[in-house]
């Protein structure tokens, strides 16, 4: 039993946890800045860049993928500005047109190009390839974790995502003060030299890096869900930033573990003969956690309560005003 788990489930589960945690940590600042759909936008924009990089280079190396995604992002920004100015539409409408066009172009490229040999097609772009990331060299069981030769045979997605998660944590630690000040008061951040503009750009770059690194393993669905659901759930649990980050990590880990287990065994418990997509089930569990937080979270009425507290008390009418009012009523 232990050997089967190490070979078949340990690496996919670890990759799922790393993806969920890295996206959730960055998603907290997107939620607080009211930019939650940036993750969705990045996932739409990078797809044609990733496919184009594979068509040009013939490999799915991380460097080529990041370069293709970066070129696609720059082109998207330029097209958004062109559509906004030439079409004289609001920025939201321009972004919607460009993002959906890029995603459709990426899907079309996937359908027309021969990418099946590297597991890069429409199904893997949406749902990922999590279940197939098995560790055949782990046949020795838990002892394989101490075997350098077995560790060298790990799927490349695992060390890549571990490095990305470490980079995300390091980014938050290094730019913590600038991120916090710029998130809650950009004007004050500018006045004290906290550089909100460059830090915001760096945050978007980290979001893009996390999305591209996770794209090959888990697809776009779980990436979009993890940027939004765990941070939004955590926001309903507390009004303090550090506890919110902790809650989001907890929700991300629970979503990854519970989603992976339910994807493999849930249909069997219900009498079905086949399992379901792990990435889709992880996103579903994250959505269920958000729904529970909306129903039972201690801060679910926090915004309304805070608004009541900020509302000034009604002014009491003076004796002269009361006299005039009484006179008018008479």
mmCIF file of C-alpha atoms in Angstrom:
data_model
loop_
_atom_site.group_PDB
_atom_site.id
_atom_site.type_symbol
_atom_site.label_atom_id
_atom_site.label_comp_id
_atom_site.label_asym_id
_atom_site.label_seq_id
_atom_site.Cartn_x
_atom_site.Cartn_y
_atom_site.Cartn_z
ATOM 1 C CA UNK A 1 0.000 0.000 0.000
ATOM 2 C CA UNK A 2 2.789 2.443 0.918
ATOM 3 C CA UNK A 3 4.697 1.645 -2.271
ATOM 4 C CA UNK A 4 1.625 2.218 -4.437
ATOM 5 C CA UNK A 5 1.011 5.562 -2.771
ATOM 6 C CA UNK A 6 4.609 6.714 -3.282
ATOM 7 C CA UNK A 7 4.639 5.653 -6.941
ATOM 8 C CA UNK A 8 1.155 6.758 -7.981
ATOM 9 C CA UNK A 9 -0.020 9.508 -5.633
ATOM 10 C CA UNK A 10 2.832 11.165 -3.722
ATOM 11 C CA UNK A 11 4.147 13.329 -6.560
ATOM 12 C CA UNK A 12 0.733 14.402 -7.949
ATOM 13 C CA UNK A 13 -0.431 15.274 -4.448
ATOM 14 C CA UNK A 14 2.733 17.259 -3.703
ATOM 15 C CA UNK A 15 2.436 19.119 -7.018
ATOM 16 C CA UNK A 16 -1.210 19.914 -6.320
ATOM 17 C CA UNK A 17 -0.337 21.301 -2.886
ATOM 18 C CA UNK A 18 2.518 23.431 -4.250
ATOM 19 C CA UNK A 19 0.330 24.883 -7.006
ATOM 20 C CA UNK A 20 -2.524 25.652 -4.618
ATOM 21 C CA UNK A 21 -0.275 27.268 -1.999
ATOM 22 C CA UNK A 22 1.718 29.435 -4.426
ATOM 23 C CA UNK A 23 -1.415 30.691 -6.209
ATOM 24 C CA UNK A 24 -3.283 31.274 -2.937
ATOM 25 C CA UNK A 25 -0.460 33.347 -1.416
ATOM 26 C CA UNK A 26 -0.370 35.685 -4.401
ATOM 27 C CA UNK A 27 -4.153 35.651 -4.682
ATOM 28 C CA UNK A 28 -4.532 37.295 -1.270
ATOM 29 C CA UNK A 29 -3.093 40.541 -2.586
ATOM 30 C CA UNK A 30 -5.127 40.297 -5.790
ATOM 31 C CA UNK A 31 -8.319 39.915 -3.758
ATOM 32 C CA UNK A 32 -7.463 42.816 -1.464
ATOM 33 C CA UNK A 33 -6.607 45.010 -4.468
ATOM 34 C CA UNK A 34 -9.870 43.978 -6.176
ATOM 35 C CA UNK A 35 -7.881 42.446 -9.027
ATOM 36 C CA UNK A 36 -8.971 38.841 -8.546
ATOM 37 C CA UNK A 37 -9.588 38.255 -12.247
ATOM 38 C CA UNK A 38 -5.955 39.045 -13.060
ATOM 39 C CA UNK A 39 -5.261 35.346 -12.544
ATOM 40 C CA UNK A 40 -8.042 34.487 -14.975
ATOM 41 C CA UNK A 41 -6.701 37.027 -17.447
ATOM 42 C CA UNK A 42 -3.149 35.686 -17.224
ATOM 43 C CA UNK A 43 -4.373 32.120 -17.751
ATOM 44 C CA UNK A 44 -6.207 33.207 -20.905
ATOM 45 C CA UNK A 45 -3.359 35.294 -22.296
ATOM 46 C CA UNK A 46 -0.464 32.876 -21.783
ATOM 47 C CA UNK A 47 -2.027 29.934 -23.642
ATOM 48 C CA UNK A 48 -1.197 31.089 -27.204
ATOM 49 C CA UNK A 49 2.265 32.118 -26.025
ATOM 50 C CA UNK A 50 2.947 28.683 -24.561
ATOM 51 C CA UNK A 51 1.693 26.872 -27.661
ATOM 52 C CA UNK A 52 3.588 29.237 -29.953
ATOM 53 C CA UNK A 53 6.796 28.667 -27.979
ATOM 54 C CA UNK A 54 6.394 24.913 -28.391
ATOM 55 C CA UNK A 55 5.741 25.218 -32.125
ATOM 56 C CA UNK A 56 8.875 27.352 -32.601
ATOM 57 C CA UNK A 57 11.250 25.485 -30.272
ATOM 58 C CA UNK A 58 9.766 21.983 -30.307
ATOM 59 C CA UNK A 59 10.209 21.639 -26.525
ATOM 60 C CA UNK A 60 8.243 22.380 -23.383
ATOM 61 C CA UNK A 61 11.231 23.708 -21.438
ATOM 62 C CA UNK A 62 10.398 26.232 -18.732
ATOM 63 C CA UNK A 63 12.507 28.998 -20.305
ATOM 64 C CA UNK A 64 10.785 28.757 -23.668
ATOM 65 C CA UNK A 65 7.363 28.625 -22.046
ATOM 66 C CA UNK A 66 8.043 31.726 -19.916
ATOM 67 C CA UNK A 67 9.401 33.611 -22.928
ATOM 68 C CA UNK A 68 6.364 32.736 -25.026
ATOM 69 C CA UNK A 69 4.012 33.685 -22.214
ATOM 70 C CA UNK A 70 5.818 37.002 -21.731
ATOM 71 C CA UNK A 71 5.557 37.868 -25.436
ATOM 72 C CA UNK A 72 1.856 36.988 -25.402
ATOM 73 C CA UNK A 73 1.309 39.199 -22.345
ATOM 74 C CA UNK A 74 3.037 42.182 -23.987
ATOM 75 C CA UNK A 75 0.994 41.732 -27.159
ATOM 76 C CA UNK A 76 -2.182 41.527 -25.079
ATOM 77 C CA UNK A 77 -1.400 44.800 -23.321
ATOM 78 C CA UNK A 78 -0.729 46.527 -26.657
ATOM 79 C CA UNK A 79 -3.934 45.166 -28.200
ATOM 80 C CA UNK A 80 -5.988 46.237 -25.177
ATOM 81 C CA UNK A 81 -4.692 49.782 -25.556
ATOM 82 C CA UNK A 82 -5.384 49.777 -29.307
ATOM 83 C CA UNK A 83 -8.934 48.459 -28.874
ATOM 84 C CA UNK A 84 -9.610 50.947 -26.090
ATOM 85 C CA UNK A 85 -8.427 53.947 -28.090
ATOM 86 C CA UNK A 86 -9.587 53.028 -31.593
ATOM 87 C CA UNK A 87 -12.888 51.501 -30.513
ATOM 88 C CA UNK A 88 -13.444 54.093 -27.760
ATOM 89 C CA UNK A 89 -14.644 51.471 -25.309
ATOM 90 C CA UNK A 90 -14.011 51.171 -21.602
ATOM 91 C CA UNK A 91 -10.925 49.208 -20.427
ATOM 92 C CA UNK A 92 -13.000 46.319 -19.052
ATOM 93 C CA UNK A 93 -14.647 45.700 -22.411
ATOM 94 C CA UNK A 94 -11.315 45.929 -24.217
ATOM 95 C CA UNK A 95 -9.739 43.404 -21.850
ATOM 96 C CA UNK A 96 -12.670 41.029 -22.276
ATOM 97 C CA UNK A 97 -12.340 41.110 -26.061
ATOM 98 C CA UNK A 98 -8.564 40.612 -26.075
ATOM 99 C CA UNK A 99 -8.461 37.908 -23.380
ATOM 100 C CA UNK A 100 -11.138 35.747 -24.977
ATOM 101 C CA UNK A 101 -9.556 36.219 -28.412
ATOM 102 C CA UNK A 102 -6.166 35.117 -27.117
ATOM 103 C CA UNK A 103 -7.605 32.071 -25.386
ATOM 104 C CA UNK A 104 -9.560 31.093 -28.512
ATOM 105 C CA UNK A 105 -6.394 31.516 -30.587
ATOM 106 C CA UNK A 106 -4.507 29.294 -28.157
ATOM 107 C CA UNK A 107 -7.157 26.581 -28.354
ATOM 108 C CA UNK A 108 -7.130 26.825 -32.160
ATOM 109 C CA UNK A 109 -3.345 26.452 -32.229
ATOM 110 C CA UNK A 110 -3.598 23.425 -29.961
ATOM 111 C CA UNK A 111 -6.144 21.803 -32.246
ATOM 112 C CA UNK A 112 -4.167 22.466 -35.408
ATOM 113 C CA UNK A 113 -0.667 21.603 -34.165
ATOM 114 C CA UNK A 114 0.822 18.197 -33.353
ATOM 115 C CA UNK A 115 1.341 18.520 -29.598
ATOM 116 C CA UNK A 116 -0.021 15.172 -28.441
ATOM 117 C CA UNK A 117 3.467 13.726 -27.959
ATOM 118 C CA UNK A 118 4.209 16.167 -25.134
ATOM 119 C CA UNK A 119 0.769 16.103 -23.486
ATOM 120 C CA UNK A 120 -0.062 19.606 -24.649
ATOM 121 C CA UNK A 121 -3.590 19.673 -26.023
ATOM 122 C CA UNK A 122 -6.948 21.219 -25.188
ATOM 123 C CA UNK A 123 -7.754 18.673 -22.482
ATOM 124 C CA UNK A 124 -4.417 19.140 -20.741
ATOM 125 C CA UNK A 125 -4.608 22.919 -21.136
ATOM 126 C CA UNK A 126 -7.921 22.978 -19.263
ATOM 127 C CA UNK A 127 -7.685 20.064 -16.823
ATOM 128 C CA UNK A 128 -3.948 19.531 -16.613
ATOM 129 C CA UNK A 129 -1.982 16.317 -16.485
ATOM 130 C CA UNK A 130 -1.858 15.748 -12.749
ATOM 131 C CA UNK A 131 -2.782 12.065 -12.599
ATOM 132 C CA UNK A 132 -0.054 10.997 -15.042
ATOM 133 C CA UNK A 133 2.803 12.557 -13.056
ATOM 134 C CA UNK A 134 3.737 9.284 -11.381
ATOM 135 C CA UNK A 135 7.139 8.451 -9.893
ATOM 136 C CA UNK A 136 8.186 5.086 -11.297
ATOM 137 C CA UNK A 137 11.568 5.268 -9.550
ATOM 138 C CA UNK A 138 9.771 5.338 -6.192
ATOM 139 C CA UNK A 139 9.069 1.597 -6.319
ATOM 140 C CA UNK A 140 11.203 1.154 -3.194
ATOM 141 C CA UNK A 141 8.531 2.947 -1.158
ATOM 142 C CA UNK A 142 9.352 5.669 1.336
ATOM 143 C CA UNK A 143 13.032 4.654 1.223
ATOM 144 C CA UNK A 144 13.175 6.129 -2.294
ATOM 145 C CA UNK A 145 13.018 9.600 -0.722
ATOM 146 C CA UNK A 146 16.579 9.006 0.512
ATOM 147 C CA UNK A 147 17.874 7.550 -2.748
ATOM 148 C CA UNK A 148 19.648 10.188 -4.917
ATOM 149 C CA UNK A 149 19.137 8.135 -8.076
ATOM 150 C CA UNK A 150 15.386 7.855 -7.434
ATOM 151 C CA UNK A 151 15.124 11.557 -6.594
ATOM 152 C CA UNK A 152 16.846 12.404 -9.872
ATOM 153 C CA UNK A 153 14.034 10.594 -11.688
ATOM 154 C CA UNK A 154 11.271 12.758 -10.186
ATOM 155 C CA UNK A 155 8.935 14.396 -12.718
ATOM 156 C CA UNK A 156 10.449 17.784 -13.613
ATOM 157 C CA UNK A 157 7.230 19.573 -12.705
ATOM 158 C CA UNK A 158 7.803 18.915 -8.987
ATOM 159 C CA UNK A 159 11.178 20.672 -8.555
ATOM 160 C CA UNK A 160 10.024 23.414 -10.907
ATOM 161 C CA UNK A 161 6.917 24.146 -8.836
ATOM 162 C CA UNK A 162 8.880 23.835 -5.588
ATOM 163 C CA UNK A 163 11.254 26.506 -6.908
ATOM 164 C CA UNK A 164 8.321 28.725 -7.926
ATOM 165 C CA UNK A 165 6.692 28.347 -4.499
ATOM 166 C CA UNK A 166 9.976 29.259 -2.824
ATOM 167 C CA UNK A 167 10.277 32.298 -5.122
ATOM 168 C CA UNK A 168 6.732 33.378 -4.215
ATOM 169 C CA UNK A 169 7.444 33.140 -0.484
ATOM 170 C CA UNK A 170 10.741 34.988 -0.935
ATOM 171 C CA UNK A 171 9.008 37.713 -2.964
ATOM 172 C CA UNK A 172 6.419 38.245 -0.230
ATOM 173 C CA UNK A 173 9.084 38.405 2.469
ATOM 174 C CA UNK A 174 11.331 40.833 0.592
ATOM 175 C CA UNK A 175 8.572 43.205 -0.545
ATOM 176 C CA UNK A 176 6.210 42.715 2.403
ATOM 177 C CA UNK A 177 6.152 46.359 3.508
ATOM 178 C CA UNK A 178 5.694 47.689 -0.025
ATOM 179 C CA UNK A 179 2.974 45.144 -0.821
ATOM 180 C CA UNK A 180 1.004 45.884 2.341
ATOM 181 C CA UNK A 181 1.190 49.677 2.060
ATOM 182 C CA UNK A 182 0.487 49.683 -1.671
ATOM 183 C CA UNK A 183 -2.449 47.302 -1.250
ATOM 184 C CA UNK A 184 -4.297 49.390 1.322
ATOM 185 C CA UNK A 185 -3.270 52.948 0.382
ATOM 186 C CA UNK A 186 -1.428 53.462 -2.902
ATOM 187 C CA UNK A 187 -1.327 57.242 -2.460
ATOM 188 C CA UNK A 188 0.363 56.966 0.925
ATOM 189 C CA UNK A 189 2.740 54.343 -0.471
ATOM 190 C CA UNK A 190 3.761 56.769 -3.211
ATOM 191 C CA UNK A 191 4.319 59.562 -0.705
ATOM 192 C CA UNK A 192 6.639 57.473 1.493
ATOM 193 C CA UNK A 193 8.604 56.059 -1.434
ATOM 194 C CA UNK A 194 7.198 52.513 -1.284
ATOM 195 C CA UNK A 195 7.081 52.357 -5.123
ATOM 196 C CA UNK A 196 3.541 50.981 -5.549
ATOM 197 C CA UNK A 197 3.778 50.964 -9.351
ATOM 198 C CA UNK A 198 6.892 48.770 -9.742
ATOM 199 C CA UNK A 199 5.773 46.517 -6.871
ATOM 200 C CA UNK A 200 2.344 46.048 -8.471
ATOM 201 C CA UNK A 201 4.047 45.164 -11.748
ATOM 202 C CA UNK A 202 6.304 42.695 -9.932
ATOM 203 C CA UNK A 203 3.212 41.123 -8.348
ATOM 204 C CA UNK A 204 1.642 40.608 -11.777
ATOM 205 C CA UNK A 205 4.905 39.107 -13.034
ATOM 206 C CA UNK A 206 4.912 36.635 -10.137
ATOM 207 C CA UNK A 207 1.298 35.764 -10.897
ATOM 208 C CA UNK A 208 2.270 35.067 -14.503
ATOM 209 C CA UNK A 209 5.265 32.947 -13.452
ATOM 210 C CA UNK A 210 3.138 30.873 -11.071
ATOM 211 C CA UNK A 211 0.442 30.415 -13.716
ATOM 212 C CA UNK A 212 2.874 29.337 -16.438
ATOM 213 C CA UNK A 213 4.740 26.954 -14.124
ATOM 214 C CA UNK A 214 1.474 25.335 -13.058
ATOM 215 C CA UNK A 215 -0.048 25.241 -16.532
ATOM 216 C CA UNK A 216 1.655 22.056 -17.707
ATOM 217 C CA UNK A 217 0.850 20.093 -14.561
ATOM 218 C CA UNK A 218 -2.618 21.203 -13.522
ATOM 219 C CA UNK A 219 -4.122 23.228 -16.368
ATOM 220 C CA UNK A 220 -5.899 26.553 -16.287
ATOM 221 C CA UNK A 221 -9.015 25.637 -14.282
ATOM 222 C CA UNK A 222 -7.266 24.954 -10.978
ATOM 223 C CA UNK A 223 -4.944 27.948 -11.449
ATOM 224 C CA UNK A 224 -7.878 30.339 -11.821
ATOM 225 C CA UNK A 225 -9.695 28.761 -8.871
ATOM 226 C CA UNK A 226 -6.685 28.895 -6.557
ATOM 227 C CA UNK A 227 -6.014 32.566 -7.259
ATOM 228 C CA UNK A 228 -9.527 33.385 -6.024
ATOM 229 C CA UNK A 229 -11.206 30.754 -3.823
ATOM 230 C CA UNK A 230 -8.742 30.231 -0.912
ATOM 231 C CA UNK A 231 -7.958 33.973 -0.518
ATOM 232 C CA UNK A 232 -11.647 34.914 -0.731
ATOM 233 C CA UNK A 233 -12.507 32.223 1.823
ATOM 234 C CA UNK A 234 -9.735 33.463 4.108
ATOM 235 C CA UNK A 235 -11.002 37.042 3.750
ATOM 236 C CA UNK A 236 -14.297 35.897 5.241
ATOM 237 C CA UNK A 237 -12.496 34.420 8.258
ATOM 238 C CA UNK A 238 -10.475 37.408 9.496
ATOM 239 C CA UNK A 239 -9.755 41.104 8.995
ATOM 240 C CA UNK A 240 -6.005 40.765 9.659
ATOM 241 C CA UNK A 241 -3.571 40.166 6.835
ATOM 242 C CA UNK A 242 -1.185 37.635 8.370
ATOM 243 C CA UNK A 243 -4.000 35.371 9.659
ATOM 244 C CA UNK A 244 -5.641 35.729 6.254
ATOM 245 C CA UNK A 245 -2.502 34.402 4.571
ATOM 246 C CA UNK A 246 -2.435 31.500 7.031
ATOM 247 C CA UNK A 247 -6.113 30.695 6.446
ATOM 248 C CA UNK A 248 -5.599 30.774 2.666
ATOM 249 C CA UNK A 249 -2.714 28.306 2.908
ATOM 250 C CA UNK A 250 -4.829 25.993 5.076
ATOM 251 C CA UNK A 251 -7.734 26.158 2.623
ATOM 252 C CA UNK A 252 -5.375 25.586 -0.312
ATOM 253 C CA UNK A 253 -3.827 22.480 1.271
ATOM 254 C CA UNK A 254 -7.232 21.095 2.270
ATOM 255 C CA UNK A 255 -8.544 21.695 -1.260
ATOM 256 C CA UNK A 256 -5.576 19.906 -2.812
ATOM 257 C CA UNK A 257 -5.711 16.861 -0.532
ATOM 258 C CA UNK A 258 -9.478 16.497 -0.362
ATOM 259 C CA UNK A 259 -9.909 17.160 -4.077
ATOM 260 C CA UNK A 260 -7.295 14.604 -5.070
ATOM 261 C CA UNK A 261 -8.759 11.936 -2.789
ATOM 262 C CA UNK A 262 -12.337 12.599 -3.885
ATOM 263 C CA UNK A 263 -11.345 12.549 -7.550
ATOM 264 C CA UNK A 264 -9.862 9.095 -7.203
ATOM 265 C CA UNK A 265 -12.188 7.448 -4.691
ATOM 266 C CA UNK A 266 -15.369 9.545 -4.650
ATOM 267 C CA UNK A 267 -16.916 7.969 -7.771
ATOM 268 C CA UNK A 268 -15.979 4.510 -6.499
ATOM 269 C CA UNK A 269 -17.755 5.214 -3.212
ATOM 270 C CA UNK A 270 -20.833 6.143 -5.247
ATOM 271 C CA UNK A 271 -20.636 2.957 -7.297
ATOM 272 C CA UNK A 272 -19.102 4.413 -10.457
ATOM 273 C CA UNK A 273 -16.376 2.561 -12.309
ATOM 274 C CA UNK A 274 -14.118 5.484 -13.221
ATOM 275 C CA UNK A 275 -12.446 8.383 -11.455
ATOM 276 C CA UNK A 276 -12.781 12.058 -12.384
ATOM 277 C CA UNK A 277 -10.311 14.851 -13.086
ATOM 278 C CA UNK A 278 -8.193 15.662 -10.029
ATOM 279 C CA UNK A 279 -7.696 19.298 -11.063
ATOM 280 C CA UNK A 280 -11.431 19.787 -11.592
ATOM 281 C CA UNK A 281 -12.262 18.200 -8.252
ATOM 282 C CA UNK A 282 -9.656 20.328 -6.438
ATOM 283 C CA UNK A 283 -11.256 23.452 -7.911
ATOM 284 C CA UNK A 284 -14.696 22.139 -6.903
ATOM 285 C CA UNK A 285 -13.604 21.567 -3.300
ATOM 286 C CA UNK A 286 -12.120 25.079 -3.199
ATOM 287 C CA UNK A 287 -15.453 26.454 -4.397
ATOM 288 C CA UNK A 288 -17.329 24.480 -1.743
ATOM 289 C CA UNK A 289 -15.036 25.850 0.959
ATOM 290 C CA UNK A 290 -15.755 29.370 -0.296
ATOM 291 C CA UNK A 291 -19.492 28.668 -0.189
ATOM 292 C CA UNK A 292 -19.214 27.442 3.407
ATOM 293 C CA UNK A 293 -17.198 30.524 4.339
ATOM 294 C CA UNK A 294 -19.881 32.727 2.795
ATOM 295 C CA UNK A 295 -22.530 30.978 4.893
ATOM 296 C CA UNK A 296 -20.684 30.551 8.186
ATOM 297 C CA UNK A 297 -17.527 32.680 8.107
ATOM 298 C CA UNK A 298 -17.175 35.038 11.080
ATOM 299 C CA UNK A 299 -16.526 38.017 8.806
ATOM 300 C CA UNK A 300 -19.240 37.328 6.227
ATOM 301 C CA UNK A 301 -21.039 40.500 7.375
ATOM 302 C CA UNK A 302 -17.795 42.356 8.022
ATOM 303 C CA UNK A 303 -18.163 44.858 5.194
ATOM 304 C CA UNK A 304 -21.718 45.758 6.132
ATOM 305 C CA UNK A 305 -20.839 46.042 9.831
ATOM 306 C CA UNK A 306 -17.793 48.169 9.085
ATOM 307 C CA UNK A 307 -19.918 50.470 6.934
ATOM 308 C CA UNK A 308 -22.347 50.912 9.823
ATOM 309 C CA UNK A 309 -19.481 51.749 12.160
ATOM 310 C CA UNK A 310 -18.100 54.371 9.770
ATOM 311 C CA UNK A 311 -21.518 55.955 9.266
ATOM 312 C CA UNK A 312 -21.801 59.115 11.400
ATOM 313 C CA UNK A 313 -24.592 59.107 13.985
ATOM 314 C CA UNK A 314 -27.706 61.109 13.079
ATOM 315 C CA UNK A 315 -27.604 64.701 14.270
ATOM 316 C CA UNK A 316 -30.061 65.636 16.921
ATOM 317 C CA UNK A 317 -32.271 68.526 16.002
ATOM 318 C CA UNK A 318 -31.790 71.688 18.004
ATOM 319 C CA UNK A 319 -34.591 73.210 20.103
ATOM 320 C CA UNK A 320 -35.071 75.918 17.485
ATOM 321 C CA UNK A 321 -35.324 73.345 14.645
ATOM 322 C CA UNK A 322 -37.779 71.289 16.711
ATOM 323 C CA UNK A 323 -39.913 74.361 17.224
ATOM 324 C CA UNK A 324 -39.973 75.109 13.506
ATOM 325 C CA UNK A 325 -40.839 71.502 12.712
ATOM 326 C CA UNK A 326 -43.671 71.502 15.232
ATOM 327 C CA UNK A 327 -44.919 74.746 13.848
ATOM 328 C CA UNK A 328 -45.000 73.377 10.304
ATOM 329 C CA UNK A 329 -46.836 70.279 11.454
ATOM 330 C CA UNK A 330 -49.463 72.433 13.123
#
